Amino acid sequence: MASSTSSARGNNKAATTNTTAATAPVSTASSAAVSGSGATSAAATASAPPAVTLSELIGQQLKHLNADELLHKDELQLLLLITPVQRQKLSRNLEDGDLEASTSAAPLSRPENGEEDDDLIGAVGGLGISSPTTTKEPVLDFRPHVLKWFQHLRHQTGHFKSEEESRRLREAGNDSYRKERHPLKASDLFTEAIFLAPARNTLAAALAHANRSLVLFDCGLYAESYDDCLCALDLGYPEEYLPLIKLRQAACALKLRNFALCEEHLHELLHIELNQVFEARTHELWHQCEVLKVERFEMAVQTGDDLDINDSKAFEIAWLDNSSSLHTTRAVAKNALIFESEAVAMVPSGNCRVCDYCGITQFIPFPCIYCSNRLVVYCSRQCRFKHAAIHAVECFGHQIELFESFGEVFGMPRLLQLAFRMLITGLPELLGHCRKKPTLSKLWSAINGGLQERQDIAYSAVLRLERLKEERPTDTVIALALAAHILSIYLSKCTTFFDQLEKSLPTASRMSSAEWELLCAALLMRHIGQLRHRSLTACRSFVLPADPHVFSPLNEFQLWAAPMRLQEGHLHLLAGEVAVVSYSVYPDTLNLCRHSCSSTICAKFSGRTVTALALLDLPAGSGIYNCFAGGNFQQLPREERTKQLLESGIRCHCNACQLTHSDDQFHKFHRYRCDNPNCMEIFTPNALPHAPSLRWWLSEEYTQPEFNGADLIMCPHCGEYQKLEWFWAFTTSLIDCELIEERCKLYAAIERAENQLMDLHECKVALARLLLEQCLMVHRAHVSLLVAHLFRFLIYRFIEFIQIIHII
């Protein structure tokens, strides 16, 4: 499966940074302005400001905003203070409590020049973006600059796809399937052809979907093959080949035992003029369908009455210090299930290809044909259908790579996208419960009051989440508010979202676009504050790489024996590492847990679902605690945990932090014996500049051959640097361990490591993983004797690693 574009990789890299990076101040350094390539006329170019980058756009606003003057009591007031001068009347009306929309005045969110650029019309759910030619206050009213920036993004991403390249890959897939008889390679080539097919001419994508459906059918992936057939038909598959697709649909339905669907497609075929071959195949399928229907029998199904089900919840929401938290309702045994829930909002992290709706990884992606770099993929058409309402609002943003562009300024653009998704998912549902048409002031009061307390509205649970509250606005807060304003302008100018909101309310009067912009920007700002506090959940998992064949560039597709089946001895190539696959919000469960560095639950993620298991026996009424730092007291020292928590507005006073020697548990996994024969003292090294949490074996700054361990770890007792020659001998001998000489060096290196790495040292886990991977690689070469020796060595010498893996 081919990877995304290089620009997408860069954006994904920004998305994987630590959560606290999103709070970093915005750089105000100016770079060269990039003028939009789609200027409509010389007059417009002369009057309108040139297109600038996002960092310049926000940096210019920060220069003219005084943080000391932006004192506010809530998000709506802050947005009123930083929005354009034209909204001063709206601000005064809000203070007077009268925000009735004036139908005689022009909508404040619309530009003065109503001409639209057809090139900026969104392919899915999009409206034209207008290009204003004049503005009264170019310093404060940065809407024209935002619209120009949207134009620039549109022109910048308009030429990503290539019909010629898509055709070339499709032909290569045909050759791979017919000549090489390699279905997985053909499937990957067809997938890449789909990703590169242009949106304006969907025939290329239709042909690639149709070709892939044949390969998937031969591989036994009938549901995916049927979905590909539907995609091909939706995208304009040629009519002359219609019988071929309909036959394949009928065959897939038959294999899936959906007899009604199979007969439906066969009836369609009977109304088409078929040649002799197709007619014979149609009658053959009809006969098979009738035979299978006769042979079908009913299976005994166990009913719910026969099952021993305990429906009582193991937790409840309790209130403490004007905030909610989770407590157990009954005694919970160790390793027992406490809760399981689905995220109300989720966005993929970009580290691997996951379904944008359900969050699972897959081999057969179904991308949105309109999104620019095909970052939005689904595991099936069913997931794509369920996510259609949300994606219709986001699609044009993906076409211009809007969300990825925030990575230019903010360390974690996925945080902004998740806040955006929280808004567009929940606000329409909330407005549906309003009994009468509210004004902006009344609606905002209701959101902070009665609507927030409703238990029957899912979005109300999101509004109740705690948020990061800063005593005074900073450049970071103002920059995030400006980002929220940009997203609200996007909703106003590029989508029909505000029209959907109007339909959710009684038809008494209209709220202006300016009022909807203010409301949405204020709610976005609130969600950003919630995510910056502790509501952002990084879903970690062992994941399949986005491109499995990158491990073997010379023999790309020899990794697989068949789809979903690896070649023997290749498992280590897909073992992967624990990576953040998505970011989610769980407002009723995980996000309500109290923080403790010694958490009482173990959270496991599967797609959108989180499952929490008890780490110890919990009596009834116990608080349910989770660690909201990057690691618990066994994984991070107290100083590093405290720094991360303070950036999220959390002051921890848990038992683990109150201990006199609070880092003893952390040091237990990082204790060394000095290799100086005149010292031999046991110590824990000081912080290493290029190795977070003392894991130097993961840092290229310490593991490159030219460094050779020099000046790495110093013994505090004698001042000698540790040589660590056993590590370099181990990594060198591991490469050629099929040779007896290298195996002897390998065993000797492990013996020396055992003498220097004390107790349950975390580096032993790294050595064990490397050794296990090499065992599998040697097993592929059928060196069974070495495999037996290495596994026996693992069992006897590294038996304690199992304990570490469960702890870390």
Tab-separated table of N, CA and C in Angstrom, residues 63-194:
chain	number	residue	atom	x	y	z
A	63	LYS	N	0.788	41.228	16.736
A	63	LYS	CA	1.538	42.465	16.905
A	63	LYS	C	0.639	43.628	17.284
A	64	HIS	N	-0.622	43.571	16.883
A	64	HIS	CA	-1.516	44.699	17.105
A	64	HIS	C	-2.557	44.413	18.182
A	65	LEU	N	-2.365	43.330	18.920
A	65	LEU	CA	-3.279	43.010	20.018
A	65	LEU	C	-2.504	43.014	21.323
A	66	ASN	N	-2.991	43.761	22.284
A	66	ASN	CA	-2.361	43.844	23.590
A	66	ASN	C	-3.040	42.859	24.525
A	67	ALA	N	-2.286	41.870	24.995
A	67	ALA	CA	-2.871	40.829	25.846
A	67	ALA	C	-3.458	41.418	27.117
A	68	ASP	N	-2.864	42.499	27.639
A	68	ASP	CA	-3.372	43.083	28.879
A	68	ASP	C	-4.763	43.686	28.706
A	69	GLU	N	-5.125	44.032	27.471
A	69	GLU	CA	-6.427	44.635	27.229
A	69	GLU	C	-7.499	43.600	26.896
A	70	LEU	N	-7.108	42.337	26.802
A	70	LEU	CA	-8.047	41.298	26.390
A	70	LEU	C	-8.576	40.517	27.580
A	71	LEU	N	-8.897	41.206	28.664
A	71	LEU	CA	-9.463	40.539	29.826
A	71	LEU	C	-10.895	40.115	29.510
A	72	HIS	N	-11.229	38.875	29.852
A	72	HIS	CA	-12.531	38.337	29.479
A	72	HIS	C	-12.978	37.329	30.529
A	73	LYS	N	-14.267	37.098	30.569
A	73	LYS	CA	-14.802	36.126	31.519
A	73	LYS	C	-15.123	34.790	30.843
A	74	ASP	N	-15.312	34.787	29.535
A	74	ASP	CA	-15.554	33.533	28.827
A	74	ASP	C	-15.056	33.662	27.390
A	75	GLU	N	-15.212	32.584	26.640
A	75	GLU	CA	-14.670	32.523	25.286
A	75	GLU	C	-15.370	33.500	24.344
A	76	LEU	N	-16.658	33.709	24.515
A	76	LEU	CA	-17.372	34.610	23.621
A	76	LEU	C	-16.870	36.042	23.756
A	77	GLN	N	-16.599	36.470	24.973
A	77	GLN	CA	-16.069	37.823	25.166
A	77	GLN	C	-14.692	37.965	24.533
A	78	LEU	N	-13.863	36.927	24.645
A	78	LEU	CA	-12.533	36.993	24.035
A	78	LEU	C	-12.644	37.121	22.526
A	79	LEU	N	-13.554	36.363	21.915
A	79	LEU	CA	-13.720	36.455	20.462
A	79	LEU	C	-14.228	37.823	20.045
A	80	LEU	N	-15.094	38.433	20.858
A	80	LEU	CA	-15.579	39.775	20.546
A	80	LEU	C	-14.459	40.797	20.593
A	81	LEU	N	-13.483	40.569	21.462
A	81	LEU	CA	-12.392	41.526	21.603
A	81	LEU	C	-11.386	41.449	20.452
A	82	ILE	N	-11.255	40.290	19.827
A	82	ILE	CA	-10.232	40.147	18.781
A	82	ILE	C	-10.825	40.138	17.388
A	83	THR	N	-12.167	40.190	17.254
A	83	THR	CA	-12.781	40.181	15.933
A	83	THR	C	-12.772	41.565	15.330
A	84	PRO	N	-13.121	41.709	14.056
A	84	PRO	CA	-12.937	42.973	13.342
A	84	PRO	C	-13.732	44.136	13.920
A	85	VAL	N	-13.343	45.357	13.458
A	85	VAL	CA	-13.978	46.589	13.918
A	85	VAL	C	-15.448	46.599	13.541
A	86	GLN	N	-15.801	45.980	12.402
A	86	GLN	CA	-17.188	45.990	11.959
A	86	GLN	C	-18.109	45.318	12.961
A	87	ARG	N	-17.560	44.583	13.912
A	87	ARG	CA	-18.402	43.885	14.870
A	87	ARG	C	-18.563	44.657	16.174
A	88	GLN	N	-18.083	45.902	16.228
A	88	GLN	CA	-18.210	46.661	17.463
A	88	GLN	C	-19.675	46.893	17.814
A	89	LYS	N	-20.506	47.137	16.811
A	89	LYS	CA	-21.936	47.313	17.072
A	89	LYS	C	-22.524	46.024	17.635
A	90	LEU	N	-22.103	44.893	17.079
A	90	LEU	CA	-22.573	43.611	17.581
A	90	LEU	C	-22.123	43.406	19.020
A	91	SER	N	-20.913	43.848	19.347
A	91	SER	CA	-20.410	43.741	20.712
A	91	SER	C	-21.247	44.581	21.665
A	92	ARG	N	-21.590	45.813	21.252
A	92	ARG	CA	-22.407	46.660	22.115
A	92	ARG	C	-23.793	46.063	22.306
A	93	ASN	N	-24.325	45.474	21.243
A	93	ASN	CA	-25.633	44.844	21.368
A	93	ASN	C	-25.589	43.672	22.333
A	94	LEU	N	-24.470	42.912	22.318
A	94	LEU	CA	-24.348	41.792	23.226
A	94	LEU	C	-24.315	42.245	24.670
A	95	GLU	N	-23.614	43.359	24.918
A	95	GLU	CA	-23.569	43.883	26.276
A	95	GLU	C	-24.948	44.348	26.726
A	96	ASP	N	-25.761	44.866	25.783
A	96	ASP	CA	-27.104	45.313	26.124
A	96	ASP	C	-28.094	44.154	26.186
A	97	GLY	N	-27.639	42.954	25.832
A	97	GLY	CA	-28.517	41.800	25.868
A	97	GLY	C	-29.476	41.729	24.705
A	98	ASP	N	-29.216	42.489	23.632
A	98	ASP	CA	-30.121	42.495	22.483
A	98	ASP	C	-29.325	42.147	21.242
A	99	LEU	N	-29.481	40.921	20.785
A	99	LEU	CA	-28.728	40.498	19.603
A	99	LEU	C	-29.663	40.056	18.495
A	100	GLU	N	-30.827	40.718	18.390
A	100	GLU	CA	-31.750	40.360	17.327
A	100	GLU	C	-31.115	40.681	15.971
A	101	ALA	N	-31.193	39.763	15.061
A	101	ALA	CA	-30.570	39.953	13.756
A	101	ALA	C	-31.300	41.028	12.973
A	102	SER	N	-30.531	41.880	12.345
A	102	SER	CA	-31.108	42.951	11.536
A	102	SER	C	-31.157	42.489	10.087
A	103	THR	N	-32.367	42.380	9.576
A	103	THR	CA	-32.506	41.881	8.209
A	103	THR	C	-32.178	42.935	7.171
A	104	SER	N	-32.187	44.210	7.589
A	104	SER	CA	-31.897	45.265	6.613
A	104	SER	C	-30.414	45.424	6.374
A	105	ALA	N	-29.620	45.129	7.386
A	105	ALA	CA	-28.172	45.290	7.249
A	105	ALA	C	-27.577	44.087	6.532
A	106	ALA	N	-26.486	44.327	5.834
A	106	ALA	CA	-25.809	43.225	5.148
A	106	ALA	C	-25.146	42.320	6.168
A	107	PRO	N	-25.120	41.004	5.924
A	107	PRO	CA	-24.452	40.097	6.861
A	107	PRO	C	-22.997	40.486	7.034
A	108	LEU	N	-22.566	40.551	8.289
A	108	LEU	CA	-21.215	41.034	8.550
A	108	LEU	C	-20.150	40.061	8.085
A	109	SER	N	-20.532	38.788	7.948
A	109	SER	CA	-19.517	37.810	7.563
A	109	SER	C	-19.303	37.750	6.068
A	110	ARG	N	-20.107	38.482	5.292
A	110	ARG	CA	-19.945	38.447	3.840
A	110	ARG	C	-19.016	39.570	3.379
A	111	PRO	N	-18.199	39.311	2.377
A	111	PRO	CA	-17.294	40.349	1.880
A	111	PRO	C	-18.077	41.435	1.140
A	112	GLU	N	-17.421	42.563	0.961
A	112	GLU	CA	-18.075	43.676	0.279
A	112	GLU	C	-18.270	43.393	-1.203
A	113	ASN	N	-17.357	42.652	-1.787
A	113	ASN	CA	-17.489	42.280	-3.195
A	113	ASN	C	-18.081	40.889	-3.265
A	114	GLY	N	-19.265	40.766	-3.837
A	114	GLY	CA	-19.959	39.493	-3.817
A	114	GLY	C	-19.557	38.532	-4.911
A	115	GLU	N	-18.581	38.867	-5.760
A	115	GLU	CA	-18.196	37.968	-6.838
A	115	GLU	C	-17.512	36.741	-6.265
A	116	GLU	N	-17.759	35.609	-6.888
A	116	GLU	CA	-17.205	34.357	-6.412
A	116	GLU	C	-16.227	33.785	-7.428
A	117	ASP	N	-15.261	33.072	-6.902
A	117	ASP	CA	-14.279	32.392	-7.745
A	117	ASP	C	-14.712	30.938	-7.893
A	118	ASP	N	-15.076	30.548	-9.113
A	118	ASP	CA	-15.576	29.199	-9.324
A	118	ASP	C	-14.546	28.143	-8.975
A	119	ASP	N	-13.279	28.508	-9.034
A	119	ASP	CA	-12.234	27.532	-8.744
A	119	ASP	C	-12.217	27.147	-7.280
A	120	LEU	N	-12.889	27.915	-6.426
A	120	LEU	CA	-12.843	27.667	-4.997
A	120	LEU	C	-14.133	27.054	-4.478
A	121	ILE	N	-14.922	26.493	-5.354
A	121	ILE	CA	-16.151	25.851	-4.912
A	121	ILE	C	-15.819	24.432	-4.486
A	122	GLY	N	-16.215	24.081	-3.261
A	122	GLY	CA	-15.918	22.757	-2.733
A	122	GLY	C	-16.644	21.674	-3.506
A	123	ALA	N	-15.971	20.568	-3.741
A	123	ALA	CA	-16.577	19.484	-4.508
A	123	ALA	C	-17.665	18.783	-3.715
A	124	VAL	N	-17.555	18.756	-2.407
A	124	VAL	CA	-18.556	18.116	-1.561
A	124	VAL	C	-18.991	19.102	-0.506
A	125	GLY	N	-20.248	19.517	-0.533
A	125	GLY	CA	-20.773	20.394	0.511
A	125	GLY	C	-20.091	21.729	0.579
A	126	GLY	N	-19.509	22.213	-0.495
A	126	GLY	CA	-18.756	23.451	-0.447
A	126	GLY	C	-19.488	24.606	-1.093
A	127	LEU	N	-19.187	25.817	-0.653
A	127	LEU	CA	-19.694	27.030	-1.266
A	127	LEU	C	-18.520	27.811	-1.822
A	128	GLY	N	-18.808	28.762	-2.701
A	128	GLY	CA	-17.736	29.567	-3.256
A	128	GLY	C	-17.131	30.476	-2.218
A	129	ILE	N	-15.822	30.686	-2.293
A	129	ILE	CA	-15.131	31.619	-1.423
A	129	ILE	C	-14.973	32.923	-2.170
A	130	SER	N	-15.514	33.997	-1.641
A	130	SER	CA	-15.450	35.284	-2.313
A	130	SER	C	-14.155	35.988	-2.001
A	131	SER	N	-13.738	36.839	-2.927
A	131	SER	CA	-12.484	37.558	-2.770
A	131	SER	C	-12.767	39.031	-2.561
A	132	PRO	N	-12.763	39.524	-1.346
A	132	PRO	CA	-13.024	40.937	-1.111
A	132	PRO	C	-11.899	41.793	-1.652
A	133	THR	N	-12.248	42.946	-2.191
A	133	THR	CA	-11.242	43.830	-2.784
A	133	THR	C	-10.866	44.979	-1.860
A	134	THR	N	-11.730	45.310	-0.914
A	134	THR	CA	-11.406	46.402	-0.010
A	134	THR	C	-11.741	46.000	1.401
A	135	THR	N	-11.126	46.680	2.325
A	135	THR	CA	-11.408	46.464	3.742
A	135	THR	C	-11.105	47.750	4.485
A	136	LYS	N	-11.940	48.065	5.469
A	136	LYS	CA	-11.778	49.325	6.175
A	136	LYS	C	-10.599	49.283	7.135
A	137	GLU	N	-10.394	48.146	7.783
A	137	GLU	CA	-9.333	48.043	8.768
A	137	GLU	C	-8.454	46.827	8.450
A	138	PRO	N	-7.436	46.996	7.618
A	138	PRO	CA	-6.619	45.842	7.259
A	138	PRO	C	-5.864	45.261	8.432
A	139	VAL	N	-5.698	46.016	9.534
A	139	VAL	CA	-4.959	45.509	10.677
A	139	VAL	C	-5.808	44.548	11.487
A	140	LEU	N	-7.070	44.949	11.767
A	140	LEU	CA	-7.906	44.148	12.637
A	140	LEU	C	-8.791	43.172	11.870
A	141	ASP	N	-9.365	43.605	10.773
A	141	ASP	CA	-10.249	42.725	10.022
A	141	ASP	C	-9.404	41.848	9.113
A	142	PHE	N	-9.046	40.678	9.604
A	142	PHE	CA	-8.165	39.833	8.796
A	142	PHE	C	-8.956	38.799	8.010
A	143	ARG	N	-10.296	38.962	7.904
A	143	ARG	CA	-11.096	38.053	7.094
A	143	ARG	C	-10.648	38.055	5.634
A	144	PRO	N	-10.427	39.234	5.006
A	144	PRO	CA	-9.924	39.197	3.617
A	144	PRO	C	-8.612	38.433	3.493
A	145	HIS	N	-7.751	38.575	4.504
A	145	HIS	CA	-6.480	37.848	4.462
A	145	HIS	C	-6.726	36.342	4.588
A	146	VAL	N	-7.692	35.960	5.423
A	146	VAL	CA	-8.014	34.547	5.579
A	146	VAL	C	-8.553	33.975	4.273
A	147	LEU	N	-9.443	34.723	3.622
A	147	LEU	CA	-9.998	34.253	2.365
A	147	LEU	C	-8.922	34.142	1.287
A	148	LYS	N	-7.992	35.103	1.280
A	148	LYS	CA	-6.873	35.017	0.347
A	148	LYS	C	-6.018	33.784	0.644
A	149	TRP	N	-5.849	33.515	1.936
A	149	TRP	CA	-5.070	32.335	2.322
A	149	TRP	C	-5.775	31.061	1.865
A	150	PHE	N	-7.100	31.009	1.994
A	150	PHE	CA	-7.856	29.871	1.482
A	150	PHE	C	-7.628	29.702	-0.020
A	151	GLN	N	-7.654	30.829	-0.738
A	151	GLN	CA	-7.415	30.770	-2.187
A	151	GLN	C	-6.030	30.205	-2.488
A	152	HIS	N	-5.049	30.680	-1.753
A	152	HIS	CA	-3.685	30.213	-1.967
A	152	HIS	C	-3.584	28.713	-1.723
A	153	LEU	N	-4.224	28.226	-0.658
A	153	LEU	CA	-4.195	26.795	-0.372
A	153	LEU	C	-4.861	26.011	-1.494
A	154	ARG	N	-5.950	26.563	-2.023
A	154	ARG	CA	-6.670	25.878	-3.096
A	154	ARG	C	-5.803	25.734	-4.337
A	155	HIS	N	-5.128	26.796	-4.721
A	155	HIS	CA	-4.273	26.731	-5.907
A	155	HIS	C	-3.040	25.866	-5.648
A	156	GLN	N	-2.607	25.835	-4.409
A	156	GLN	CA	-1.400	25.084	-4.070
A	156	GLN	C	-1.639	23.584	-4.130
A	157	THR	N	-2.865	23.156	-3.837
A	157	THR	CA	-3.158	21.728	-3.776
A	157	THR	C	-3.986	21.256	-4.965
A	158	GLY	N	-4.152	22.098	-5.976
A	158	GLY	CA	-5.034	21.738	-7.079
A	158	GLY	C	-4.449	20.775	-8.085
A	159	HIS	N	-3.148	20.517	-8.042
A	159	HIS	CA	-2.526	19.702	-9.083
A	159	HIS	C	-1.821	18.489	-8.476
A	160	PHE	N	-2.408	17.934	-7.426
A	160	PHE	CA	-1.772	16.791	-6.779
A	160	PHE	C	-1.950	15.513	-7.597
A	161	LYS	N	-3.124	15.347	-8.193
A	161	LYS	CA	-3.441	14.085	-8.857
A	161	LYS	C	-2.937	14.071	-10.299
A	162	SER	N	-2.823	12.873	-10.822
A	162	SER	CA	-2.319	12.727	-12.185
A	162	SER	C	-3.047	11.567	-12.860
A	163	GLU	N	-3.828	11.868	-13.870
A	163	GLU	CA	-4.556	10.821	-14.578
A	163	GLU	C	-3.602	9.881	-15.301
A	164	GLU	N	-2.522	10.431	-15.836
A	164	GLU	CA	-1.550	9.607	-16.546
A	164	GLU	C	-0.856	8.645	-15.581
A	165	GLU	N	-0.480	9.138	-14.393
A	165	GLU	CA	0.175	8.278	-13.413
A	165	GLU	C	-0.788	7.214	-12.904
A	166	SER	N	-2.063	7.588	-12.723
A	166	SER	CA	-3.062	6.608	-12.297
A	166	SER	C	-3.221	5.510	-13.343
A	167	ARG	N	-3.233	5.890	-14.623
A	167	ARG	CA	-3.347	4.893	-15.691
A	167	ARG	C	-2.136	3.968	-15.713
A	168	ARG	N	-0.952	4.543	-15.512
A	168	ARG	CA	0.273	3.723	-15.522
A	168	ARG	C	0.255	2.688	-14.389
A	169	LEU	N	-0.165	3.098	-13.215
A	169	LEU	CA	-0.236	2.169	-12.091
A	169	LEU	C	-1.309	1.111	-12.308
A	170	ARG	N	-2.410	1.498	-12.945
A	170	ARG	CA	-3.468	0.522	-13.218
A	170	ARG	C	-2.966	-0.541	-14.193
A	171	GLU	N	-2.223	-0.129	-15.196
A	171	GLU	CA	-1.666	-1.097	-16.140
A	171	GLU	C	-0.627	-1.989	-15.467
A	172	ALA	N	0.162	-1.403	-14.571
A	172	ALA	CA	1.136	-2.217	-13.834
A	172	ALA	C	0.424	-3.240	-12.955
A	173	GLY	N	-0.710	-2.850	-12.371
A	173	GLY	CA	-1.486	-3.796	-11.580
A	173	GLY	C	-2.047	-4.923	-12.432
A	174	ASN	N	-2.490	-4.594	-13.629
A	174	ASN	CA	-2.986	-5.639	-14.526
A	174	ASN	C	-1.888	-6.642	-14.876
A	175	ASP	N	-0.687	-6.130	-15.148
A	175	ASP	CA	0.432	-7.022	-15.467
A	175	ASP	C	0.799	-7.891	-14.271
A	176	SER	N	0.787	-7.292	-13.084
A	176	SER	CA	1.143	-8.056	-11.890
A	176	SER	C	0.143	-9.166	-11.628
A	177	TYR	N	-1.120	-8.902	-11.905
A	177	TYR	CA	-2.150	-9.905	-11.615
A	177	TYR	C	-2.171	-11.009	-12.674
A	178	ARG	N	-2.034	-10.629	-13.960
A	178	ARG	CA	-2.165	-11.620	-15.024
A	178	ARG	C	-0.871	-12.374	-15.301
A	179	LYS	N	0.257	-11.661	-15.252
A	179	LYS	CA	1.521	-12.282	-15.629
A	179	LYS	C	2.269	-12.823	-14.414
A	180	GLU	N	2.371	-11.999	-13.355
A	180	GLU	CA	3.137	-12.428	-12.190
A	180	GLU	C	2.311	-13.271	-11.224
A	181	ARG	N	0.990	-13.234	-11.375
A	181	ARG	CA	0.101	-13.961	-10.475
A	181	ARG	C	0.342	-13.575	-9.017
A	182	HIS	N	0.446	-12.275	-8.795
A	182	HIS	CA	0.679	-11.782	-7.444
A	182	HIS	C	-0.479	-10.846	-7.078
A	183	PRO	N	-1.546	-11.368	-6.467
A	183	PRO	CA	-2.744	-10.552	-6.228
A	183	PRO	C	-2.525	-9.397	-5.258
A	184	LEU	N	-1.702	-9.598	-4.226
A	184	LEU	CA	-1.521	-8.511	-3.261
A	184	LEU	C	-0.793	-7.329	-3.891
A	185	LYS	N	0.223	-7.614	-4.690
A	185	LYS	CA	0.930	-6.537	-5.371
A	185	LYS	C	-0.015	-5.802	-6.316
A	186	ALA	N	-0.850	-6.551	-7.015
A	186	ALA	CA	-1.811	-5.922	-7.915
A	186	ALA	C	-2.805	-5.059	-7.149
A	187	SER	N	-3.269	-5.567	-6.012
A	187	SER	CA	-4.211	-4.792	-5.193
A	187	SER	C	-3.595	-3.482	-4.728
A	188	ASP	N	-2.337	-3.522	-4.305
A	188	ASP	CA	-1.674	-2.300	-3.858
A	188	ASP	C	-1.500	-1.307	-4.998
A	189	LEU	N	-1.182	-1.802	-6.174
A	189	LEU	CA	-1.020	-0.913	-7.330
A	189	LEU	C	-2.358	-0.282	-7.723
A	190	PHE	N	-3.425	-1.062	-7.687
A	190	PHE	CA	-4.748	-0.505	-7.983
A	190	PHE	C	-5.149	0.522	-6.925
A	191	THR	N	-4.795	0.256	-5.667
A	191	THR	CA	-5.097	1.215	-4.601
A	191	THR	C	-4.388	2.531	-4.851
A	192	GLU	N	-3.121	2.466	-5.240
A	192	GLU	CA	-2.384	3.691	-5.518
A	192	GLU	C	-2.954	4.405	-6.741
A	193	ALA	N	-3.445	3.644	-7.699
A	193	ALA	CA	-4.092	4.262	-8.866
A	193	ALA	C	-5.350	5.009	-8.454
A	194	ILE	N	-6.084	4.478	-7.485
A	194	ILE	CA	-7.264	5.174	-6.963
A	194	ILE	C	-6.852	6.469	-6.288
